Tab-separated table of C-alpha atoms in Angstrom:
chain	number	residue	atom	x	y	z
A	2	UNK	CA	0.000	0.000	0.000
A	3	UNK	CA	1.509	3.489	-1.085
A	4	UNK	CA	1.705	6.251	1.735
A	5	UNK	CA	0.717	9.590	0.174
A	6	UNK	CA	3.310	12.249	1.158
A	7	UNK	CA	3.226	15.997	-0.102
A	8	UNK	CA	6.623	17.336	-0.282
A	9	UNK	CA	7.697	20.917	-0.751
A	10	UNK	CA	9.601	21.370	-3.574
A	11	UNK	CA	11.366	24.992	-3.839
A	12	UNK	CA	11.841	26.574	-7.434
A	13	UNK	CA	12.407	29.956	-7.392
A	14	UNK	CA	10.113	30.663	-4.916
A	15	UNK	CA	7.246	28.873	-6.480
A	16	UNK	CA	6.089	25.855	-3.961
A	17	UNK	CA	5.357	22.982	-6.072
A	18	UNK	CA	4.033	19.689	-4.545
A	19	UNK	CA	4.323	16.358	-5.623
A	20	UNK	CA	2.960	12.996	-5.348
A	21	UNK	CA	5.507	10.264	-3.812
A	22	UNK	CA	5.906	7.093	-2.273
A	23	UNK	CA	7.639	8.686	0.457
A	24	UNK	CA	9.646	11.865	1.867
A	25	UNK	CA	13.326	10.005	0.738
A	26	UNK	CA	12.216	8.903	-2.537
A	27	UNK	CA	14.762	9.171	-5.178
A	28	UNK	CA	12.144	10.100	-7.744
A	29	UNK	CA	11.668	13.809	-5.500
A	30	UNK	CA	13.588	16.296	-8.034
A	31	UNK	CA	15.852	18.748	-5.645
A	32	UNK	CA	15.148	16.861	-2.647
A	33	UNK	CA	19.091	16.757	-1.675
A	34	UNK	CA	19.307	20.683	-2.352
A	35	UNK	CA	19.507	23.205	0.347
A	36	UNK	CA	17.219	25.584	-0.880
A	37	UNK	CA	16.748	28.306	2.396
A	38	UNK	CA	19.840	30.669	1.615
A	39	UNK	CA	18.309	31.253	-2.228
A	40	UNK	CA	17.175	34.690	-3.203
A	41	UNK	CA	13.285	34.196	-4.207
A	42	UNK	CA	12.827	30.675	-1.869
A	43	UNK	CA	11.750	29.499	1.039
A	44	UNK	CA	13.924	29.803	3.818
A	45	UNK	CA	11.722	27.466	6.054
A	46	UNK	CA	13.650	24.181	6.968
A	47	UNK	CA	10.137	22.647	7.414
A	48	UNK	CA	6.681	22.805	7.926
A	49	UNK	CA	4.426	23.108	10.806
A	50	UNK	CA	2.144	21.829	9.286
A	51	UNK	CA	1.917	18.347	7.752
A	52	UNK	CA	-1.848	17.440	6.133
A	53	UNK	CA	-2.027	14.581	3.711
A	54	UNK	CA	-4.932	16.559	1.571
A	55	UNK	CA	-4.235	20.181	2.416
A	56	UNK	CA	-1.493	22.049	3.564
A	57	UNK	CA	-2.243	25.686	4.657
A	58	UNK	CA	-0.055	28.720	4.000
A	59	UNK	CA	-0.382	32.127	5.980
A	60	UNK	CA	2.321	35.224	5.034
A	61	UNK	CA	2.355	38.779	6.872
A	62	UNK	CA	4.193	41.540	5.316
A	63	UNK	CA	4.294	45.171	7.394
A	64	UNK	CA	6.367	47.738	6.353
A	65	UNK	CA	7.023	51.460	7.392
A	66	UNK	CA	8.807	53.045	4.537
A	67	UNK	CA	10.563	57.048	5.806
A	68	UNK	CA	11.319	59.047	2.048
A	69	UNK	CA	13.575	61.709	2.808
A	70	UNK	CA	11.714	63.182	-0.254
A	71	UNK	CA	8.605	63.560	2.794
A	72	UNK	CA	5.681	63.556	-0.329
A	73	UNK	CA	2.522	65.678	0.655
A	74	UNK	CA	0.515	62.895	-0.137
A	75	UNK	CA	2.398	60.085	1.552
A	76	UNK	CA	2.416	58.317	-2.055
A	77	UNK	CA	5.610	55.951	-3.671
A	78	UNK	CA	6.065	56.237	-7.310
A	79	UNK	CA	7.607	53.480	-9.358
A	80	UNK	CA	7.354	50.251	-6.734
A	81	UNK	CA	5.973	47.918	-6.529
A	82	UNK	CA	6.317	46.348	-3.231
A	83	UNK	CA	5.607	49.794	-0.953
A	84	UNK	CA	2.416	51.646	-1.621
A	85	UNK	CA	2.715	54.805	0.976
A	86	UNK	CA	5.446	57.203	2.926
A	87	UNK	CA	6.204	57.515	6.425
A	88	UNK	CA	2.820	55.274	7.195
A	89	UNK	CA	2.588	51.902	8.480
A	90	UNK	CA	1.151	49.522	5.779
A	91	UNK	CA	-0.183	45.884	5.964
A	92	UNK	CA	1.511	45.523	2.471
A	93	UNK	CA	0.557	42.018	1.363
A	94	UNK	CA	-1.572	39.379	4.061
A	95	UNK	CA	-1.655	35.932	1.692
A	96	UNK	CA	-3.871	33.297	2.580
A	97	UNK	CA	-4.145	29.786	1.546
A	98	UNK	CA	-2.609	26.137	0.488
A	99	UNK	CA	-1.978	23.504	-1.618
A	100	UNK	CA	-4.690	20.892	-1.667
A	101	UNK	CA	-3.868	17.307	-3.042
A	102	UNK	CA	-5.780	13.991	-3.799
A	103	UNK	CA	-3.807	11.243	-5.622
A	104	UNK	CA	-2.689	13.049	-8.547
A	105	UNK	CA	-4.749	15.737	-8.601
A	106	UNK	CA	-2.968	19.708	-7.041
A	107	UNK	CA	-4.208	22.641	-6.389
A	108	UNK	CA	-3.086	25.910	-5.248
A	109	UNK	CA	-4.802	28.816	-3.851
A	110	UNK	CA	-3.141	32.105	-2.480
A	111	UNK	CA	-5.404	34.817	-1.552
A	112	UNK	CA	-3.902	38.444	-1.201
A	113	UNK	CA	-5.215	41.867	0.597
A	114	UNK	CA	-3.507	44.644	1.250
A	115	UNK	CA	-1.783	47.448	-0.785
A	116	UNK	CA	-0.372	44.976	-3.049
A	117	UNK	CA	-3.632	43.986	-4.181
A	118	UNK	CA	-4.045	47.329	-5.706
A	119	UNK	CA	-0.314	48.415	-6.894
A	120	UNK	CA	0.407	45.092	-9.133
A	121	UNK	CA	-2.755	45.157	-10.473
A	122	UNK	CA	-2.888	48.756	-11.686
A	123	UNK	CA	-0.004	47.751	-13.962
A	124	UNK	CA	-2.213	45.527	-16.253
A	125	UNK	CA	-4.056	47.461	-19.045
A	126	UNK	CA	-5.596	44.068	-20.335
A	127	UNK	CA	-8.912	44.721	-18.806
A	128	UNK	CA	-9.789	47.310	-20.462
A	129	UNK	CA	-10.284	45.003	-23.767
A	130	UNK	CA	-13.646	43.775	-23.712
A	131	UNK	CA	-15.836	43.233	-20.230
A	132	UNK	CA	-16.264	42.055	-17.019
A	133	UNK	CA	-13.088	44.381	-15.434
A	134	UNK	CA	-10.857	41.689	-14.958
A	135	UNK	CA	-8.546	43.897	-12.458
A	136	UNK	CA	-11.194	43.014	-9.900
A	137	UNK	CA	-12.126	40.172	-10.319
A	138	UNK	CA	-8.639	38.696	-10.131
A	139	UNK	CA	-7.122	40.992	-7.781
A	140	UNK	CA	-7.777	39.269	-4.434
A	141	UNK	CA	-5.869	36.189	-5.556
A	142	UNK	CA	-2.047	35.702	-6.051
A	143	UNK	CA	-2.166	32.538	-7.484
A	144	UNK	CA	-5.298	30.063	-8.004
A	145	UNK	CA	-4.489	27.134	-10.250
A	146	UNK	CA	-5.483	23.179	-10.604
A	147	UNK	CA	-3.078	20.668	-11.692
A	148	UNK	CA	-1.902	17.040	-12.309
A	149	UNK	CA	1.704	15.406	-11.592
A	150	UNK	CA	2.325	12.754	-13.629
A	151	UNK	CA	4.831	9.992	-12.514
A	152	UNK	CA	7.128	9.950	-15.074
A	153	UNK	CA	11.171	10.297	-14.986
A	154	UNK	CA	11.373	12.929	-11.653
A	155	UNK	CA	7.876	14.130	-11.999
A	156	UNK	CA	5.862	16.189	-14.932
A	157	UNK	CA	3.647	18.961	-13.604
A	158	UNK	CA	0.509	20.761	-15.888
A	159	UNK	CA	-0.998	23.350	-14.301
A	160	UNK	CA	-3.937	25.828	-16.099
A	161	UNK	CA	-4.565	29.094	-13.924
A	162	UNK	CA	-2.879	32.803	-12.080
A	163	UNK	CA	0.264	31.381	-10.968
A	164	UNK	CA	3.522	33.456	-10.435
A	165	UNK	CA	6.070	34.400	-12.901
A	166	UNK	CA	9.981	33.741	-12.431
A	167	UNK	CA	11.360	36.598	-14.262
A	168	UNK	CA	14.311	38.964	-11.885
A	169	UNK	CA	14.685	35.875	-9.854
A	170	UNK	CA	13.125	37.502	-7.159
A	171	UNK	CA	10.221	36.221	-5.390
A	172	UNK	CA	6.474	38.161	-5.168
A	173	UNK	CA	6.427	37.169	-1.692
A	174	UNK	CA	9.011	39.389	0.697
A	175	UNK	CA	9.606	36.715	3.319
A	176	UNK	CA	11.677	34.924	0.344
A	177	UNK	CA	13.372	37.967	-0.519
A	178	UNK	CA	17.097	39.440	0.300
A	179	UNK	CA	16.031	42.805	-0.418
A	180	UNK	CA	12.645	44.700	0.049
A	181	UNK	CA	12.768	47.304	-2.377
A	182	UNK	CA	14.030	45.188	-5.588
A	183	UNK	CA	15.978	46.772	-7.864
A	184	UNK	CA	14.360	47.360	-11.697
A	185	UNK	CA	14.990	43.977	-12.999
A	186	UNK	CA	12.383	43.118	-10.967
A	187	UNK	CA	10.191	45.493	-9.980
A	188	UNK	CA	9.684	46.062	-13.950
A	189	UNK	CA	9.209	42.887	-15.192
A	190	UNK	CA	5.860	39.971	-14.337
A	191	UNK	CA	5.001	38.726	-11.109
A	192	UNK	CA	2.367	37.041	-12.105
A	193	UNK	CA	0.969	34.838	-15.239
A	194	UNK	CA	-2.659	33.635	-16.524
A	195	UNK	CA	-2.524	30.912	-18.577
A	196	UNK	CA	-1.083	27.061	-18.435
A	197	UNK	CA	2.344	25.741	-17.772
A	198	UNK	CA	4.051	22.589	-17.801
A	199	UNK	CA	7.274	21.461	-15.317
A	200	UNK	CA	9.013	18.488	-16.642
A	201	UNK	CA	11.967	17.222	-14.499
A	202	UNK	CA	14.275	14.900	-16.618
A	203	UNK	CA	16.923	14.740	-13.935
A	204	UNK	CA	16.806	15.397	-10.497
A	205	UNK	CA	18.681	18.527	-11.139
A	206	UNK	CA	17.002	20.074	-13.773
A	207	UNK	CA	13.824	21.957	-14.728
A	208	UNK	CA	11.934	22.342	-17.930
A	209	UNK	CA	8.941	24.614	-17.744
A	210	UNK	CA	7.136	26.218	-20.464
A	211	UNK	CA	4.338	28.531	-20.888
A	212	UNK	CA	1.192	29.405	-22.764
A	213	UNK	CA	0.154	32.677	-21.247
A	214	UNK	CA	-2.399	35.326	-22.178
A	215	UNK	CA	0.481	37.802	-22.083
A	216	UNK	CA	3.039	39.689	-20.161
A	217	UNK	CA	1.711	39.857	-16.691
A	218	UNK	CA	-1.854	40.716	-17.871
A	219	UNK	CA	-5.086	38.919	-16.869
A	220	UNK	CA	-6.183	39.388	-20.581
A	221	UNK	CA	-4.922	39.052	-23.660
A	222	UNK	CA	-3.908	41.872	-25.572
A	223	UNK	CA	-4.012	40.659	-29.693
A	224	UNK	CA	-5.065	37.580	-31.035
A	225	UNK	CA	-1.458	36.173	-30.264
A	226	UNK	CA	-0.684	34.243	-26.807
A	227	UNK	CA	2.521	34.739	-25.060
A	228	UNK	CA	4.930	31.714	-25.161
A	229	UNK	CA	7.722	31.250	-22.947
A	230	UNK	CA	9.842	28.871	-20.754
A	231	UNK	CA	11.980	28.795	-17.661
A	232	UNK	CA	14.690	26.666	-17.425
A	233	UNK	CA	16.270	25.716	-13.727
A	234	UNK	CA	19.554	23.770	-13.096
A	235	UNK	CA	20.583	23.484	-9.663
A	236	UNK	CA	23.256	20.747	-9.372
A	237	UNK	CA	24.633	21.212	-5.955
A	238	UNK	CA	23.618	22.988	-3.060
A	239	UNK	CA	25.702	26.079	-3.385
A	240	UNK	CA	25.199	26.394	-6.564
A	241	UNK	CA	22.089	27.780	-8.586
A	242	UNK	CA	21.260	29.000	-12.625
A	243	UNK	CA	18.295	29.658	-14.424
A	244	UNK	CA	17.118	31.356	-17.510
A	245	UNK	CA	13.380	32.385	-18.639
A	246	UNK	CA	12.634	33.782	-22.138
A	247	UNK	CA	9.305	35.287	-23.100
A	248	UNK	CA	7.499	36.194	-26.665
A	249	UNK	CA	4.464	37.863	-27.056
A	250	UNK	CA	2.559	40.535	-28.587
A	251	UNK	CA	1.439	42.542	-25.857
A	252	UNK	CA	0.890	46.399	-26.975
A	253	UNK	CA	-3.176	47.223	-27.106
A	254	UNK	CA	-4.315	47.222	-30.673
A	255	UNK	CA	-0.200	46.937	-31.949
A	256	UNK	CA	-0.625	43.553	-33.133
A	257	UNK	CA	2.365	43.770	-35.285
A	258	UNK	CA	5.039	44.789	-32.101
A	259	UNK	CA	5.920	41.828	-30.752
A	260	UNK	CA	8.256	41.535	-27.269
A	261	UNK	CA	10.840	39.345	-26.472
A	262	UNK	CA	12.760	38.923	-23.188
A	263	UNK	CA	15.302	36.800	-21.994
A	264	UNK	CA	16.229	36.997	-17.908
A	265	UNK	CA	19.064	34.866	-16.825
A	266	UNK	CA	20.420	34.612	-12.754
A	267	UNK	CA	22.934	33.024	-11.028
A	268	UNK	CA	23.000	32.104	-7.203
A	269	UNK	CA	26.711	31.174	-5.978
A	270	UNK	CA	27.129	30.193	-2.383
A	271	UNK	CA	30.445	30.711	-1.613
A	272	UNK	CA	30.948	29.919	2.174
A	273	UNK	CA	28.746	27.987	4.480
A	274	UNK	CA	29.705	27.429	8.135
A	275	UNK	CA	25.979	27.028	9.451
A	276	UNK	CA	27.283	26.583	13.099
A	277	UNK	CA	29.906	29.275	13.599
A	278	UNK	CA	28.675	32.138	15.592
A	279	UNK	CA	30.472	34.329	13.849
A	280	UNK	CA	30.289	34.391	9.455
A	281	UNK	CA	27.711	31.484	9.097
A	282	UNK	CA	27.181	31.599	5.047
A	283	UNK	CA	28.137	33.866	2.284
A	284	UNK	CA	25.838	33.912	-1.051
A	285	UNK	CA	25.977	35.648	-4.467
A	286	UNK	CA	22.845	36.950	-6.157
A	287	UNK	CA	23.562	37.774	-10.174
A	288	UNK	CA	20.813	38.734	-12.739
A	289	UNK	CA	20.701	40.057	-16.250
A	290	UNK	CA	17.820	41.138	-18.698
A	291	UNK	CA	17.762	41.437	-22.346
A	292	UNK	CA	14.780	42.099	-24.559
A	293	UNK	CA	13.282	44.564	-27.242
A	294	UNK	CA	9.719	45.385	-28.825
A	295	UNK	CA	9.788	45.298	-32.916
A	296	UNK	CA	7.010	46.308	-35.481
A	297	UNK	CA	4.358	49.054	-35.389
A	298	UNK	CA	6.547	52.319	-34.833
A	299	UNK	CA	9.618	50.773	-32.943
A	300	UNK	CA	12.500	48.953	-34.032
A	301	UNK	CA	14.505	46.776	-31.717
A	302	UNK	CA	17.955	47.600	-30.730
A	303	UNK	CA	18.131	50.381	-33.226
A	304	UNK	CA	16.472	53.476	-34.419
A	305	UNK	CA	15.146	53.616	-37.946
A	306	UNK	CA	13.525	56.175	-39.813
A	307	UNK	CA	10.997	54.373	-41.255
A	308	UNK	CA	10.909	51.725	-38.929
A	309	UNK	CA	11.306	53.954	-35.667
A	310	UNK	CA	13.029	54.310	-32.698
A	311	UNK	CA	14.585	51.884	-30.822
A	312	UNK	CA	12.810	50.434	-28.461
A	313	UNK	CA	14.772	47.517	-25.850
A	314	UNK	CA	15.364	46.863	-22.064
A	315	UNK	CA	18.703	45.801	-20.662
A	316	UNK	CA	19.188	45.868	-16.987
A	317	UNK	CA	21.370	44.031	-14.606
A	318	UNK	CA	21.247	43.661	-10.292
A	319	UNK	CA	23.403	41.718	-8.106
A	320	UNK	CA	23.532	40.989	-4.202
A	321	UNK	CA	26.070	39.844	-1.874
A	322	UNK	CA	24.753	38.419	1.591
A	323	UNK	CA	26.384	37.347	4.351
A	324	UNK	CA	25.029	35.217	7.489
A	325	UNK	CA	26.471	35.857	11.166
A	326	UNK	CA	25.476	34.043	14.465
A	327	UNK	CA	24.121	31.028	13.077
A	328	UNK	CA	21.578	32.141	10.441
A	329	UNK	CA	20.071	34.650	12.828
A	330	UNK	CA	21.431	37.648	11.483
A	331	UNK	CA	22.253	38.890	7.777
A	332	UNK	CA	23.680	42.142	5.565
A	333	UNK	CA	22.845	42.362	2.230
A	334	UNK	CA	24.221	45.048	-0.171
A	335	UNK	CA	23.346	45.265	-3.617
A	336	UNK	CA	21.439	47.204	-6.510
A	337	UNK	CA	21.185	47.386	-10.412
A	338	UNK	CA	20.920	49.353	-13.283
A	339	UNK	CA	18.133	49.576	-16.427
A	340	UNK	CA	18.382	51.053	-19.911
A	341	UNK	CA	14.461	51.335	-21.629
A	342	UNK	CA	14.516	53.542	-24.491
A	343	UNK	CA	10.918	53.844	-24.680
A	344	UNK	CA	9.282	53.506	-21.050
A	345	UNK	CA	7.736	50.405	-22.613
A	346	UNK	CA	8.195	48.424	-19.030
A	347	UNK	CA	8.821	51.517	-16.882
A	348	UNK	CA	6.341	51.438	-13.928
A	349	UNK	CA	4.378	54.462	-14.485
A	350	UNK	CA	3.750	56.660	-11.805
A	351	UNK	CA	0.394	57.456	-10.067
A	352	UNK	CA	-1.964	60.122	-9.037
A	353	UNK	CA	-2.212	63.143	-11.382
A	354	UNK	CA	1.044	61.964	-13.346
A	355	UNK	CA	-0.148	58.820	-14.262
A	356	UNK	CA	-0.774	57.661	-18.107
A	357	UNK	CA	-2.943	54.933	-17.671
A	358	UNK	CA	-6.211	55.090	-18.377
A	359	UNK	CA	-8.801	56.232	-16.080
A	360	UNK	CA	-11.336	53.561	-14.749
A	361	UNK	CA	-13.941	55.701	-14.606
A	362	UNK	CA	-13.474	57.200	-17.928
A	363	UNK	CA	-11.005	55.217	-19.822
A	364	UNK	CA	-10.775	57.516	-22.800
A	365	UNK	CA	-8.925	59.739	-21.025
A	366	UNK	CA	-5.580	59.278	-19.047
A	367	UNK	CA	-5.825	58.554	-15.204
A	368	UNK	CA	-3.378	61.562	-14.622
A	369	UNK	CA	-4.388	65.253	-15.575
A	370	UNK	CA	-0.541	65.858	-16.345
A	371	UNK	CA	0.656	62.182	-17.399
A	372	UNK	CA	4.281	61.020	-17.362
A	373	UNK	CA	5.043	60.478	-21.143
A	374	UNK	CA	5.869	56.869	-21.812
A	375	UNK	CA	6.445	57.375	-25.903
A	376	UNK	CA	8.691	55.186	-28.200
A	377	UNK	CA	11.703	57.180	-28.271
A	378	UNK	CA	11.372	58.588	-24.523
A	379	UNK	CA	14.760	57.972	-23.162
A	380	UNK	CA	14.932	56.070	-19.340
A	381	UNK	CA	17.548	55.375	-17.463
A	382	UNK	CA	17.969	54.673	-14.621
A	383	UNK	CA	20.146	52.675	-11.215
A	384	UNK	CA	19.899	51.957	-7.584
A	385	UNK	CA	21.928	50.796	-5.086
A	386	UNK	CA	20.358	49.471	-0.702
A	387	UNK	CA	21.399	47.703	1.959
A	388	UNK	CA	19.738	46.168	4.539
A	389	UNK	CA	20.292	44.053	7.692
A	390	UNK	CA	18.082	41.164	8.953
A	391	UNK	CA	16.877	39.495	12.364
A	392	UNK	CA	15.872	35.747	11.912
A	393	UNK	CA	14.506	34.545	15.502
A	394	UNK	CA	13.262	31.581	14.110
A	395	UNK	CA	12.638	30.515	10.536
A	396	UNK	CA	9.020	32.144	10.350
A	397	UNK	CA	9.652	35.809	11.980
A	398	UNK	CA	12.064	38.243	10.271
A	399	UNK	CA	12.829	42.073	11.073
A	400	UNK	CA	14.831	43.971	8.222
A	401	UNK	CA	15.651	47.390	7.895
A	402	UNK	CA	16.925	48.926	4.970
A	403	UNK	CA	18.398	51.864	3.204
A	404	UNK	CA	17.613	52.503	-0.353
A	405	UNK	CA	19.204	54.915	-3.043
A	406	UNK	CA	17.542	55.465	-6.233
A	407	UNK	CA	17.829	57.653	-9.432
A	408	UNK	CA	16.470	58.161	-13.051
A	409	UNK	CA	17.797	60.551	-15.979
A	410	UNK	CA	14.414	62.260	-15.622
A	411	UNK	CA	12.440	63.083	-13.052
A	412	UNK	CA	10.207	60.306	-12.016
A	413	UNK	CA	9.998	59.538	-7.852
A	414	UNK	CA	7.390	61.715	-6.052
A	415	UNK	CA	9.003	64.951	-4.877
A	416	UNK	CA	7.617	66.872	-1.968
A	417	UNK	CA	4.905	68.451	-3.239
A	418	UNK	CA	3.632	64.560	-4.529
A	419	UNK	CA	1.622	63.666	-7.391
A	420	UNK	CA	-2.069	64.023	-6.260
A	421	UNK	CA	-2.705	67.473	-5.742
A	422	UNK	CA	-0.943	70.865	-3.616
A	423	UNK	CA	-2.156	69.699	-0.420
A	424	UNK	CA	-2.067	65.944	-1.095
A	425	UNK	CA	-5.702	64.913	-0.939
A	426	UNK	CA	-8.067	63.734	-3.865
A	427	UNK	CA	-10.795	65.942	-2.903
A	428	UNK	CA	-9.182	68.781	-3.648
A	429	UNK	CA	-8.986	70.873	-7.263
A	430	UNK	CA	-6.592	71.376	-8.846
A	431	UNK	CA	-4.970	74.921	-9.858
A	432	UNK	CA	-4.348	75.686	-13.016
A	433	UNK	CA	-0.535	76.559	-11.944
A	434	UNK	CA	-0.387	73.244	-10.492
A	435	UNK	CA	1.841	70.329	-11.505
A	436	UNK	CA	3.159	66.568	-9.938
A	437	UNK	CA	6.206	67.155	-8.386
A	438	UNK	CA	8.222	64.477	-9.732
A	439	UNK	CA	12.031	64.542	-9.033
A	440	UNK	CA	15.170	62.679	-10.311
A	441	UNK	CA	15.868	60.578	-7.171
A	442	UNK	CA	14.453	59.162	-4.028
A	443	UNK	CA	16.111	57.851	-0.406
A	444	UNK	CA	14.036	55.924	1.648
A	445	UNK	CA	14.578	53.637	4.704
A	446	UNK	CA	12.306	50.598	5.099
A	447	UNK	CA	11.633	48.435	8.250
A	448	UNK	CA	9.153	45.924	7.404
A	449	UNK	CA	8.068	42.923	9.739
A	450	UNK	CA	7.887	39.178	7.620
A	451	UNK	CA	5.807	36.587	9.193
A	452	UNK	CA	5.265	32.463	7.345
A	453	UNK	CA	4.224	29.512	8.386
């Protein structure tokens, strides 16, 4: 008689279970890999809980985020983990688990908080067609149903919101080394609709592609799907590489532009001492993004007269971290750097400076005065924190962190903000009025994790 055992498998902090005969079966892909020192994974050793059909998840994610900028209207521009300055913020509260039966998976994740409304905001796909899609999906972080095949270390096909892989980074802070992510990141998907399949030939190795309904959007911009894969090999526990490549057509009524993107990290633990009381571990976090948009007024990698102006993204972050006092404590330094000719993945900021459309009126931009975000719009821009950590026990974590940020053009909320001169909604707006928008931001965060 087979025992039914659910086993947590980590992949860039995605939480994938399986069906085995039990927890030291060779046929469990990773399951000699020390996974809890990887940037975007869980850094649980275990679970407390241990249910044969259902295994429930709970994250917590406070922050207080101080910008020396001091906004009028308490609002961040261009993040997308903080929402509001010098306030405290329940940020993200997920709620959930996986459920199993035989072969049959499913995950649910619910999500409140100021998340809910900051990741979604950056999907225009709802406003094709009906049914405003931005709320009906917004509450969840990932909802899909699967099957797990027993074949060579497992094959996974799952149809559903689940999240995306690209800037290694995970969407959930509690798996993060940094809080503010650098642009690799905070620019690129967190999430995808659609259906993917996870082979695992080897132990080592992941296969995973994708049939999405586009770059993290609920709908689907053009007739044409996005297609892409992620591709994991993680031979030894110190020693981690990955790439993901996406193609897709996913400008509103552009069916001709198509995007492609290729994000590629490396994790490198170089030291691991887990019982010294002094240096414990010391880990490497590399990434580097590549991709363009091509047809329908831009051109790629170069500008064209007849074909337009060039229109790419290439960015780049890494992280050092180091581990004192046996895992309790940790500094992380780091930051990055982005070139998008364009603003085609630039977060766009809010309140009156914001270009997206308006819900209530969506002929018209949300922002009276709205950032410009044309092919040909030059951004650039880099960033550079550091933060140290408190690990009580593996479900509690303190950080505090300083971050540095700057654009070519202005772009972060200056004092006088982005809503309106004394910072609230209700009030008009004169004509001699403008978003203050400036060319760089400091900002310290403390934020308060909680998992189990």
């Amino acid at each position: 008689m087979k025992k039914l055992v659910m086993v947590g498998l980590l992949v860039q902090g995605i939480t994938t279970h399986l069906t085995a005969q039990d927890s030291t079966s060779p046929k469990i892909p990773f399951s000699d890999i020390e996974t809890n020192w990887q940037n975007g994974s869980d850094r649980r050793d275990s679970s407390v809980f241990h249910g044969v059909y259902f295994v429930p998840s709970v994250m917590v994610d406070v922050n207080y985020t101080h910008s020396f900028n001091k906004p009028i209207d308490n609002t961040v521009v261009g993040s997308t983990a903080l929402a509001r300055n010098n306030e405290v913020q329940l940020s993200h509260l997920s709620v959930g688990g996986d459920f199993t039966y035989q072969n049959a998976r499913a995950r649910l994740m619910m999500q409140f908080g100021t998340r809910s409304i900051v990741v979604p905001r950056n999907d225009v796909s709802p406003y094709r067609g009906q049914y405003q899609l931005a709320n009906v999906y917004r509450y969840l972080s990932e909802a899909y149903v699967g099957y797990h095949f027993n074949k060579w270390y497992g094959i996974n096909v799952d149809a559903g919101l689940f999240m995306s892989y690209i800037g290694l980074n995970s969407y959930y802070q509690v798996e993060n080394w940094e809080y503010q992510a650098s642009y690799t990141s905070d620019n690129t998907p967190w999430f995808f609709n659609g259906i993917r399949l996870q082979i695992f030939p080897t132990k080592h190795l992941k296969i995973e592609p994708w049939l999405i309904n586009g770059w993290q959007s609920y709908g689907r911009f053009n007739k044409q799907p996005g297609l892409g894969a992620n591709i994991t090999w993680n031979p030894t526990s110190n020693f981690k590489i990955l790439t993901n490549d996406y193609y897709g057509a996913d400008a509103g009524g552009l069916p001709g532009r198509k995007r492609f993107h290729s994000d590629n990290s490396l994790l490198l633990r170089y030291y691991n001492n887990p019982k010294s009381k002094g240096i414990s571990r010391m880990a490497l976090s590399l990434t580097g993004d590549i991709g363009f948009e091509k047809g329908d007024g831009v051109n790629g990698f170069k500008s064209n007269d007849k074909k337009g102006p060039a229109q790419y993204f290439m960015s780049s972050m890494i992280y050092n971290r180091i581990w004192f006092a046996q895992n309790k404590l940790a500094w992380t330094i780091g930051g990055g750097i982005m070139n998008n000719p364009g603003r085609y993945l630039v977060l766009y900021p809010t309140g009156q400076a914001s270009p997206l459309p308006d819900p209530n009126n969506p002929t018209q931009t949300e922002g009276k005065y709205p950032f410009s975000a044309n092919p040909g719009d030059q951004f650039k821009a880099w960033d550079c924190s550091t933060n140290l950590d408190f690990m009580p026990n593996q479900s509690l974590l303190f950080r505090v962190e300083y971050v540095h940020r700057h654009a070519n053009v202005p772009y972060f909320a200056g004092k006088g903000g982005v809503t309106s001169p004394n910072g609230y909604t209700t009030t008009p707006l004169p004509d001699d009025w403008r978003p203050d928008l400036v060319k760089s931001e400091d900002r310290i965060i403390f934020a308060l994790l909680f998992r189990l």
